[in-house]
XYZ file of C-alpha atoms in Angstrom:
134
model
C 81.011 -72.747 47.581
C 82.239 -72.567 43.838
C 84.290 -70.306 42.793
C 82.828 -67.557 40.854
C 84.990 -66.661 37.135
C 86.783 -63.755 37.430
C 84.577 -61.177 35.028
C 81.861 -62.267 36.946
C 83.259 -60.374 40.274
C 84.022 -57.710 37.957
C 81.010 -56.757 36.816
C 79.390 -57.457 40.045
C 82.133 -54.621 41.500
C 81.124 -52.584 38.476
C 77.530 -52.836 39.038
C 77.363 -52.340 42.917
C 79.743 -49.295 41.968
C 77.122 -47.770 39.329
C 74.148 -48.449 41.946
C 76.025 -46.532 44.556
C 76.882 -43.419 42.058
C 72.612 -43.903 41.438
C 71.559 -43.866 45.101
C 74.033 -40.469 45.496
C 72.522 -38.705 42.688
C 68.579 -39.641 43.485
C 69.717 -38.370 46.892
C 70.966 -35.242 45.749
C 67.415 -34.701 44.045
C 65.646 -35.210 46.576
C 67.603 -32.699 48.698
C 67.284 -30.333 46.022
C 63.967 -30.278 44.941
C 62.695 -30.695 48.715
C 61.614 -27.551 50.433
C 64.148 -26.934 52.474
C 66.440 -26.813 49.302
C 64.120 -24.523 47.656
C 63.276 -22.075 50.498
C 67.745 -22.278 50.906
C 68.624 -21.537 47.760
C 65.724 -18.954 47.629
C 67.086 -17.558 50.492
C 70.708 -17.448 49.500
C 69.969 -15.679 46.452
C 67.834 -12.800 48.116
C 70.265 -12.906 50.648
C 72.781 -12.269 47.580
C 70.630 -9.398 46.256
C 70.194 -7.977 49.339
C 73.593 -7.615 50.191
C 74.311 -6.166 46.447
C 71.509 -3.686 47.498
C 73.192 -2.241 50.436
C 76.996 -1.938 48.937
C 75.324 0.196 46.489
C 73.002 2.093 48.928
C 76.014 1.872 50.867
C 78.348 4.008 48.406
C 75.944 5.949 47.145
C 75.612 7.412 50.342
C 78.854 7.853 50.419
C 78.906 10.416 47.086
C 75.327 12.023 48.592
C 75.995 12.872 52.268
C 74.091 16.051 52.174
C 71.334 15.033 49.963
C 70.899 11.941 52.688
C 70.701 14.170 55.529
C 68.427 16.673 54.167
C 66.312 13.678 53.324
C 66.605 12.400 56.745
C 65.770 16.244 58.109
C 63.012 16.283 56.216
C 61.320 13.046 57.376
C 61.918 13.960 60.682
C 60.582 17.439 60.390
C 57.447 16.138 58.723
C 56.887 13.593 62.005
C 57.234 16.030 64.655
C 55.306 18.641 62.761
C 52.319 18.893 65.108
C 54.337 20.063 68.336
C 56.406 22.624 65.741
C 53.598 23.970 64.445
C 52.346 24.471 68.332
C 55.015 26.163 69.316
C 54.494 28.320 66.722
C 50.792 28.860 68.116
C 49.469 27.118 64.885
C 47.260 24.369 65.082
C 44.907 22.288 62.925
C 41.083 22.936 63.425
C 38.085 20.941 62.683
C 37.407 23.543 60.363
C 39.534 22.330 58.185
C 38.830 18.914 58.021
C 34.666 20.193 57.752
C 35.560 22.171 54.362
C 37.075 18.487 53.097
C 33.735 17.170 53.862
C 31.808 19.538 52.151
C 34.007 19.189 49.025
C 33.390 15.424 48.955
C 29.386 16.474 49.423
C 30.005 18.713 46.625
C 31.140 16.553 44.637
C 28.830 13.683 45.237
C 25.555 15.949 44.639
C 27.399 16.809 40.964
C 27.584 13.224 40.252
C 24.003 12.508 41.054
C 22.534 16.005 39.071
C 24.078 14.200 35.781
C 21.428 13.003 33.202
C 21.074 9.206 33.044
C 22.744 7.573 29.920
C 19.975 5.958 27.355
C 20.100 2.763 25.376
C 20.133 3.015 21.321
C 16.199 2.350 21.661
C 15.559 5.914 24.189
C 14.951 4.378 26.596
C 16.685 4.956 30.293
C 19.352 2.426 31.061
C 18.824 0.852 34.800
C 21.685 0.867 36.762
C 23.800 -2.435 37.951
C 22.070 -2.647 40.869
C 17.999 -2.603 39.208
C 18.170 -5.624 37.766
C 13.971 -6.375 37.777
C 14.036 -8.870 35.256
C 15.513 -12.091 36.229
């Protein structure tokens, strides 16, 4: 075997030295731009937001302790209001729900009573549904 000149070993060192530095950076590419480092850094940063979120929830609630439980009060009053109202001997009736229908009825027959519109010529416009001429 021959001995190789010095610079030649050099740049050899040098150039398996730059392909290594290569092969670590196309690496770290490929990590990041694969899915799981997407859906991770994704994830970290709602995570991050998230957590923001709640430390200002957090001491807001703090300031607002009566506002939060009269909020909380009120959600649970409006959940359990069937069996409050039935203590109170006051319960929803089908009536109620009949006079809804009839003002949907109402309102339906109104929409049908109004005049059709009319082209520039006079002449009726069909509707999007009569379409005759194909």
């Amino acid at each position: 075997m021959t001995k190789l000149p010095q610079q030649f070993l050099e740049d050899r060192a040098l150039r398996d030295a730059a392909r290594e530095v290569f092969m670590a950076d196309v690496e770290h590419a490929r990590t990041s731009i694969s899915g799981k480092g997407i859906a991770k850094r994704v994830g970290s940063r709602v995570g991050d937001g998230a957590k923001d979120v709640f430390e200002v929830a957090r001491v807001h609630a703090d300031d607002n302790r009566g506002v939060l439980a009269a909020l909380i009060g009120a959600i649970l009053l409006f959940f359990a209001r069937e069996p409050i109202l039935e203590v109170f001997g006051i319960t929803p009736t089908d009536s109620d729900e009949d006079a809804l229908d009839i003002e949907d009825e109402t309102v339906q027959d109104e929409a049908e009573d109004l005049p059709e519109p009319e082209s520039d010529a006079g002449e009726p416009v069909p509707a999007s549904g009569d379409d005759d001429e194909q």
